[in-house]
Amino acid sequence: MVRYGEIYLKGLNRPYFLKALVKRVREAAKPFGGQVWLHDARVFISDMSDPEGCMARVAKVFGVHSIAPAIEMEKDDFEGICQQANALMQGLSGTFKVEARRSDKHYFLDSPQINAKVGEYVLTRNEDHLKVDVRNPEHILSIEIRDQAYLYCRVYPAAGGMPVGTGGKAALLLSGGIDSPVAGYMIAKRGVQLVAVHYHSFPYTSEFAKQKVLDLAKILSEYCCGLKVYVVPFTEIQMQIHEKCPEDYTTLIMRRYMMRIAEKIAEKEEALALITGESVGQVASQTMEALATTNEVVHMPVFRPLIGFDKIDIMEYARKIGTYETSILPYEDCCTVFTPRHPATKPKMAMILKGEEKLDQDALIQTAVDNAEVVEL
Ligand code: ATP
Ligand code: MG
């Protein structure tokens, strides 16, 4: 039994969000052969080949709040419900309470009566190891009376958020680091479909470095309902910046190119915004002054969900979503080749423009976009 979260708050357009949620749950359950249907404010999955595996997969679907492995029963067979409740609780010890909920208001017992009757039935048969505590129980035996009765005593938290695709589309600048996968996850969690853009400086960055980013994208794709990755060749642009621009400004100029190219790809993909893993003050190119200079080259909104996060908190988040171990593999990123000794932290626009003047911007960008390799995950 799958419960949704924030979709509850929707008014007239709730059906739109529910339709998207069911579609995403259905995709996730498909490899397990499960039947998926929506009924009475719950999504149900039945007949799956590997229930534990299916639950783990569905727990990653944005929009799903929690999952309970439930037993479905004929609601008129109250004796059967009591027996089943007993079977569920027998193996447990400590304190418990029964929590009944009826959406069928014509049921012959109301919720407090169900609680009392089932509670007594279970207690009298397990008095040596179970006790009732209605305030702070260790176990909650839930009984939901809908078109059928549903019993469960375990509830697993799931990803939360909104179903992917209900919040539009955005392009994520995905490096091999810790931050950008987390930034992408956060925005995807709000229902946004992602397309990823990665800059690769072969042969200065290796095939391993590229594979690492694809591995990260693969992890993200499980949450994002698939992920298209543009691997953009960046070597020529970096070489020219290195040769022609003032050394202290090379990182910033390079970052301006990253933004411009990402915007071009976003337009091609009909995405409406860019996402980066930047956080104020983390590195020289992320001071307020530096961020302003990289922001101004694009007109799309740029979302930086980690802007106010400490690195340590981002690392914690990365561990939670399962990207951390891959992110810390020691392969170089294009940002770490050609690094200036003293990157400008308070850049002067005149210096940036003076450097950029020497580059054939349109041709460089067009070549990079045209030669991007597209990987569908
Ligand atoms: P991260 O930890 O995500 O790698 P970072 O700490 O390396 O980021 P920067 O190198 O300044 O910081 O990059 C800032 C942001 O720019 C990244 O979060 C990412 O969104 C984007 N970015 C950096 N390198 C790349 C790259 N090679 N390809 C695509 N985007 C990149
Ligand atoms: Mg970073």
Coordinates of C-alpha atoms and ligand atoms in Angstrom, one line a residue:
M1 CA 0.0 0.0 0.0
V2 CA 1.6 3.2 -1.2
R3 CA 0.8 6.5 0.4
Y4 CA 1.4 9.8 -1.3
G5 CA 2.4 13.0 0.5
E6 CA 2.2 16.6 -0.7
I7 CA -0.3 15.7 -3.4
Y8 CA -2.9 15.7 -0.6
L9 CA -2.6 19.5 -0.5
K10 CA -3.6 19.9 -4.2
G11 CA -7.1 21.0 -4.9
L12 CA -8.8 20.8 -8.3
N13 CA -5.7 19.6 -10.1
R14 CA -5.0 16.7 -7.8
P15 CA -6.1 14.1 -10.5
Y16 CA -3.3 15.5 -12.7
F17 CA -0.7 14.8 -10.0
L18 CA -2.2 11.4 -9.2
K19 CA -2.1 10.3 -12.8
A20 CA 1.6 11.2 -13.0
L21 CA 2.2 9.4 -9.7
V22 CA 0.5 6.2 -10.8
K23 CA 2.4 6.3 -14.1
R24 CA 5.7 6.5 -12.2
V25 CA 4.8 3.8 -9.7
R26 CA 3.7 1.6 -12.6
E27 CA 7.1 2.1 -14.4
A28 CA 9.0 1.3 -11.2
A29 CA 6.9 -1.9 -10.5
K30 CA 7.0 -3.1 -14.1
P31 CA 10.2 -5.2 -13.8
F32 CA 8.5 -7.0 -10.9
G33 CA 5.4 -7.8 -12.9
G34 CA 3.2 -6.0 -10.3
Q35 CA -0.4 -4.8 -10.9
V36 CA -0.8 -1.1 -10.0
W37 CA -4.0 0.8 -9.3
L38 CA -5.3 3.8 -7.6
H39 CA -8.1 3.5 -5.1
D40 CA -9.4 5.7 -2.4
A41 CA -6.4 7.9 -1.8
R42 CA -3.9 5.0 -2.0
V43 CA -1.9 3.4 -4.7
F44 CA -1.9 -0.4 -4.5
I45 CA 0.6 -2.9 -6.0
S46 CA -0.1 -6.6 -6.0
D47 CA 1.2 -9.8 -7.5
M48 CA 4.8 -8.7 -7.8
S49 CA 7.5 -11.3 -8.2
D50 CA 9.9 -9.9 -5.6
P51 CA 7.9 -7.8 -3.1
E52 CA 11.0 -6.6 -1.2
G53 CA 12.8 -5.6 -4.4
C54 CA 9.7 -3.9 -5.7
M55 CA 9.3 -1.9 -2.5
A56 CA 12.9 -0.7 -2.6
R57 CA 12.4 0.4 -6.1
V58 CA 9.0 2.2 -5.5
A59 CA 10.5 3.9 -2.4
K60 CA 12.6 5.9 -4.8
V61 CA 9.6 7.3 -6.8
F62 CA 9.2 10.9 -6.1
G63 CA 5.7 11.6 -4.8
V64 CA 5.6 8.4 -2.7
H65 CA 5.5 9.3 1.0
S66 CA 5.6 5.8 2.5
I67 CA 5.0 2.1 1.7
A68 CA 3.4 -0.5 3.9
P69 CA 3.4 -4.2 3.1
A70 CA -0.3 -4.8 3.7
I71 CA -2.6 -7.9 3.8
E72 CA -5.9 -7.5 1.9
M73 CA -8.9 -9.2 3.4
E74 CA -12.7 -9.4 3.0
K75 CA -13.9 -6.6 5.3
D76 CA -17.1 -8.5 6.3
D77 CA -15.0 -11.4 7.8
F78 CA -14.3 -9.7 11.1
E79 CA -13.2 -12.9 12.8
G80 CA -10.7 -13.4 9.9
I81 CA -9.4 -9.9 10.4
C82 CA -8.8 -10.6 14.1
Q83 CA -7.0 -13.8 13.3
Q84 CA -4.8 -12.1 10.7
A85 CA -4.1 -9.2 13.2
N86 CA -3.0 -11.8 15.7
A87 CA -0.8 -13.5 13.1
L88 CA 0.9 -10.2 12.3
M89 CA 1.5 -9.3 16.0
Q90 CA 2.5 -12.8 17.3
G91 CA 6.1 -12.5 16.5
L92 CA 6.5 -9.0 18.0
S93 CA 7.2 -8.0 21.6
G94 CA 6.8 -4.8 23.6
T95 CA 4.0 -2.3 23.4
F96 CA 1.4 -1.8 20.7
K97 CA -1.8 -0.2 19.8
V98 CA -4.4 -0.8 17.1
E99 CA -5.2 2.1 14.8
A100 CA -8.3 1.6 12.7
R101 CA -9.4 4.0 9.9
R102 CA -12.6 3.7 8.0
S103 CA -13.3 5.3 4.6
D104 CA -16.4 3.1 4.5
K105 CA -18.5 4.9 7.0
H106 CA -21.3 2.2 6.8
Y107 CA -19.1 -0.5 8.2
F108 CA -20.8 -2.2 11.2
L109 CA -18.1 -1.1 13.6
D110 CA -16.6 2.4 14.0
S111 CA -12.9 3.0 14.5
P112 CA -12.8 3.0 18.3
Q113 CA -14.8 -0.3 18.3
I114 CA -12.4 -1.9 15.8
N115 CA -9.5 -0.8 18.0
A116 CA -11.0 -2.2 21.1
K117 CA -12.1 -5.5 19.7
V118 CA -9.0 -6.3 17.7
G119 CA -6.8 -5.0 20.5
E120 CA -8.4 -7.3 23.0
Y121 CA -8.2 -10.3 20.6
V122 CA -4.5 -9.8 20.1
L123 CA -3.7 -9.0 23.8
T124 CA -5.5 -12.0 25.3
R125 CA -3.5 -14.3 23.0
N126 CA -0.1 -12.7 23.6
E127 CA -0.2 -11.4 27.1
D128 CA 3.3 -12.7 28.0
H129 CA 5.1 -10.5 25.4
L130 CA 2.7 -7.7 24.3
K131 CA 1.2 -4.8 26.2
V132 CA -1.1 -2.0 25.0
D133 CA 0.2 1.5 25.1
V134 CA -2.0 4.0 23.2
R135 CA 0.3 7.0 23.8
N136 CA 3.7 5.8 22.7
P137 CA 3.5 2.3 21.4
E138 CA 6.5 0.5 19.8
H139 CA 4.3 -1.1 17.2
I140 CA 1.2 0.2 15.5
L141 CA -1.2 -2.3 13.9
S142 CA -3.1 -0.4 11.3
I143 CA -6.4 -1.6 9.9
E144 CA -7.9 0.4 7.0
I145 CA -11.5 -0.4 6.1
R146 CA -12.0 0.6 2.5
D147 CA -13.7 -1.5 -0.3
Q148 CA -11.6 -4.3 1.4
A149 CA -9.8 -4.4 4.7
Y150 CA -6.1 -3.8 4.8
L151 CA -3.8 -4.8 7.7
Y152 CA -0.2 -3.8 8.2
C153 CA 2.3 -3.2 11.0
R154 CA 5.3 -1.9 9.2
V155 CA 5.5 1.4 7.3
Y156 CA 8.7 2.3 5.3
P157 CA 9.4 6.0 4.5
A158 CA 9.9 6.7 0.8
A159 CA 11.4 9.6 -1.2
G160 CA 8.7 12.2 -0.8
G161 CA 8.5 15.1 -3.2
M162 CA 6.3 15.4 -6.3
P163 CA 6.1 13.0 -9.3
V164 CA 8.8 13.7 -12.0
G165 CA 7.4 15.5 -15.0
T166 CA 4.8 17.6 -13.1
G167 CA 7.2 20.4 -12.5
G168 CA 8.6 21.0 -16.0
K169 CA 12.1 20.4 -17.3
A170 CA 15.6 21.8 -16.4
A171 CA 19.2 21.1 -17.4
L172 CA 21.6 20.0 -14.7
L173 CA 25.3 20.9 -15.0
L174 CA 26.7 17.6 -13.7
S175 CA 30.3 17.2 -12.7
G176 CA 31.9 14.2 -11.1
G177 CA 31.8 15.9 -7.7
I178 CA 29.7 15.6 -4.6
D179 CA 27.5 18.7 -5.0
S180 CA 25.9 18.6 -8.5
P181 CA 24.3 15.2 -8.1
V182 CA 22.7 16.4 -4.9
A183 CA 21.5 19.6 -6.5
G184 CA 19.9 17.6 -9.3
Y185 CA 18.3 15.2 -6.9
M186 CA 16.7 18.1 -4.9
I187 CA 15.2 19.7 -8.0
A188 CA 14.1 16.4 -9.5
K189 CA 12.4 15.7 -6.2
R190 CA 10.1 18.7 -6.7
G191 CA 8.8 17.0 -9.9
V192 CA 11.2 18.4 -12.4
Q193 CA 12.5 16.3 -15.3
L194 CA 16.2 16.6 -15.7
V195 CA 18.6 16.5 -18.6
A196 CA 22.3 16.4 -17.7
V197 CA 25.2 18.3 -19.3
H198 CA 28.7 17.2 -18.5
Y199 CA 31.9 18.8 -19.8
H200 CA 34.7 16.5 -20.6
S201 CA 38.3 17.4 -21.4
F202 CA 39.7 14.4 -23.0
P203 CA 42.7 13.5 -22.9
Y204 CA 43.3 15.7 -19.9
T205 CA 40.4 14.0 -18.2
S206 CA 40.3 10.2 -18.6
E207 CA 37.7 7.7 -19.8
F208 CA 37.4 6.8 -16.1
A209 CA 36.4 10.3 -15.2
K210 CA 33.7 10.2 -17.8
Q211 CA 32.5 6.8 -16.7
K212 CA 32.3 8.1 -13.1
V213 CA 29.9 10.8 -14.2
L214 CA 27.8 8.3 -16.1
D215 CA 27.7 6.1 -13.0
L216 CA 26.5 9.1 -11.0
A217 CA 23.9 9.8 -13.7
K218 CA 22.8 6.2 -13.5
I219 CA 22.2 6.5 -9.8
L220 CA 20.3 9.7 -10.4
S221 CA 18.3 8.2 -13.2
E222 CA 16.6 5.7 -10.8
Y223 CA 15.0 8.7 -9.1
C224 CA 14.6 10.8 -12.2
C225 CA 12.8 8.2 -14.3
G226 CA 15.6 8.0 -16.8
L227 CA 18.2 10.6 -17.6
K228 CA 19.6 11.9 -20.8
V229 CA 23.3 13.0 -20.5
Y230 CA 25.1 15.3 -22.9
V231 CA 28.8 14.7 -22.7
V232 CA 30.3 17.9 -24.2
P233 CA 33.9 18.0 -25.5
F234 CA 35.5 20.9 -23.7
T235 CA 39.2 20.6 -24.4
E236 CA 39.4 23.0 -27.3
I237 CA 37.6 25.7 -25.3
Q238 CA 39.8 25.2 -22.3
M239 CA 43.0 25.3 -24.4
Q240 CA 42.1 28.5 -26.0
I241 CA 41.1 30.1 -22.7
H242 CA 44.4 28.9 -21.3
E243 CA 46.4 30.4 -24.2
K244 CA 44.6 33.7 -24.7
C245 CA 43.0 34.9 -21.4
P246 CA 44.6 36.3 -18.3
E247 CA 45.5 33.4 -16.0
D248 CA 43.6 34.6 -12.9
Y249 CA 40.4 34.7 -15.0
T250 CA 40.6 31.4 -16.8
T251 CA 38.3 29.5 -14.4
L252 CA 35.6 32.2 -14.5
I253 CA 35.7 32.5 -18.3
M254 CA 35.5 28.7 -18.5
R255 CA 32.5 28.7 -16.2
R256 CA 30.8 31.3 -18.3
Y257 CA 31.3 29.0 -21.3
M258 CA 29.8 26.1 -19.3
M259 CA 26.7 28.2 -18.6
R260 CA 26.3 29.4 -22.2
I261 CA 26.6 25.9 -23.6
A262 CA 24.3 24.4 -21.0
E263 CA 21.7 27.1 -22.0
K264 CA 22.0 26.1 -25.7
I265 CA 21.4 22.5 -24.8
A266 CA 18.6 23.4 -22.5
E267 CA 16.9 25.3 -25.3
K268 CA 17.3 22.3 -27.7
E269 CA 15.7 20.1 -25.0
E270 CA 12.9 22.5 -24.3
A271 CA 14.2 22.8 -20.7
L272 CA 13.4 26.1 -19.0
A273 CA 16.1 26.5 -16.4
L274 CA 19.7 25.5 -15.4
I275 CA 20.7 23.8 -12.2
T276 CA 24.2 23.9 -10.6
G277 CA 25.7 22.5 -7.4
E278 CA 27.2 25.9 -6.4
S279 CA 27.3 27.0 -2.8
V280 CA 28.4 30.5 -1.7
G281 CA 32.0 30.7 -0.7
Q282 CA 32.9 27.1 -1.4
V283 CA 35.6 27.9 -4.0
A284 CA 36.9 31.0 -5.7
S285 CA 34.4 30.8 -8.5
Q286 CA 31.5 30.8 -6.0
T287 CA 32.0 34.1 -4.2
M288 CA 29.0 36.4 -4.8
E289 CA 31.0 38.5 -7.2
A290 CA 32.1 35.4 -9.2
L291 CA 28.6 33.9 -9.2
A292 CA 27.3 37.2 -10.6
T293 CA 29.7 37.1 -13.5
T294 CA 28.8 33.5 -14.4
N295 CA 25.1 34.1 -14.0
E296 CA 24.9 37.1 -16.3
V297 CA 25.8 35.3 -19.5
V298 CA 22.5 33.4 -19.6
H299 CA 18.9 34.6 -19.5
M300 CA 17.3 31.4 -18.2
P301 CA 16.8 31.2 -14.5
V302 CA 19.7 29.4 -12.7
F303 CA 18.8 27.3 -9.7
R304 CA 21.4 26.5 -7.1
P305 CA 19.6 24.5 -4.4
L306 CA 22.8 24.1 -2.4
I307 CA 23.6 27.8 -2.3
G308 CA 23.3 28.1 1.5
F309 CA 24.5 24.6 2.5
D310 CA 27.8 23.7 4.2
K311 CA 29.9 21.1 2.5
I312 CA 29.5 18.7 5.4
D313 CA 25.7 18.8 5.1
I314 CA 25.9 18.2 1.3
M315 CA 28.1 15.2 2.0
E316 CA 25.5 13.8 4.4
Y317 CA 22.8 14.3 1.8
A318 CA 24.9 12.6 -0.9
R319 CA 25.4 9.6 1.4
K320 CA 21.6 9.4 1.9
I321 CA 20.8 9.4 -1.8
G322 CA 23.7 7.0 -2.6
T323 CA 25.9 9.2 -4.8
Y324 CA 28.7 9.9 -2.2
E325 CA 30.8 6.7 -2.7
T326 CA 31.0 7.3 -6.5
S327 CA 31.6 11.1 -6.1
I328 CA 34.7 10.6 -4.0
L329 CA 36.4 8.3 -6.5
P330 CA 39.6 10.2 -7.3
Y331 CA 39.3 11.0 -11.0
E332 CA 40.1 14.5 -12.2
D333 CA 37.4 16.9 -13.5
C334 CA 37.9 19.5 -16.3
C335 CA 37.8 22.2 -13.6
T336 CA 40.9 20.7 -12.0
V337 CA 43.0 20.8 -15.2
F338 CA 44.5 24.2 -16.1
T339 CA 43.7 25.7 -12.7
P340 CA 45.1 29.2 -12.1
R341 CA 47.4 29.7 -9.2
H342 CA 45.5 32.8 -8.0
P343 CA 41.9 32.6 -9.3
A344 CA 40.1 36.0 -9.1
T345 CA 37.6 36.1 -6.3
K346 CA 36.6 39.7 -6.9
P347 CA 36.6 39.7 -10.7
K348 CA 36.6 42.8 -12.8
M349 CA 34.2 42.6 -15.7
A350 CA 36.6 44.5 -18.0
M351 CA 39.2 41.9 -17.5
I352 CA 36.8 39.1 -18.3
L353 CA 35.6 40.8 -21.5
K354 CA 39.1 41.6 -22.6
G355 CA 39.9 37.9 -22.3
E356 CA 36.8 36.7 -24.0
E357 CA 37.3 39.2 -26.9
K358 CA 40.1 37.0 -28.2
L359 CA 37.8 33.9 -28.5
D360 CA 35.5 33.0 -31.4
Q361 CA 32.6 32.5 -29.0
D362 CA 29.9 31.5 -31.4
A363 CA 32.0 29.0 -33.2
L364 CA 33.4 27.4 -30.1
I365 CA 30.0 27.0 -28.5
Q366 CA 28.4 25.6 -31.7
T367 CA 31.2 23.1 -32.2
A368 CA 30.9 21.9 -28.6
V369 CA 27.1 21.5 -28.8
D370 CA 27.3 19.8 -32.2
N371 CA 29.9 17.3 -31.0
A372 CA 28.2 16.4 -27.8
E373 CA 27.8 12.7 -27.2
V374 CA 24.3 11.9 -26.0
V375 CA 23.9 9.0 -23.5
E376 CA 20.4 7.8 -22.5
L377 CA 20.2 6.2 -19.1
Ligands
ATP1 P1 30.9 19.6 -7.6 O1 31.2 19.2 -6.3 O2 29.5 19.3 -8.0 O3 31.9 18.9 -8.6 P2 32.7 21.7 -7.4 O4 32.8 21.7 -6.0 O5 33.7 20.9 -8.3 O6 31.2 21.1 -7.8 P3 32.9 23.8 -9.3 O7 34.0 23.1 -9.9 O8 33.1 25.3 -9.0 O9 32.6 23.2 -7.9 O10 31.6 23.6 -10.0 C1 30.5 24.3 -9.6 C2 29.3 23.7 -10.4 O11 29.5 23.8 -11.8 C3 29.1 22.2 -10.2 O12 28.3 22.0 -9.0 C4 28.4 21.8 -11.4 O13 27.0 22.1 -11.4 C5 29.1 22.6 -12.5 N1 30.3 21.9 -13.0 C6 31.5 21.9 -12.6 N2 32.3 21.1 -13.4 C7 31.5 20.6 -14.3 C8 31.6 19.7 -15.4 N3 32.8 19.1 -15.7 N4 30.6 19.4 -16.2 C9 29.3 20.0 -15.9 N5 29.1 20.8 -14.9 C10 30.2 21.1 -14.1
MG2 MG 31.0 22.3 -5.4

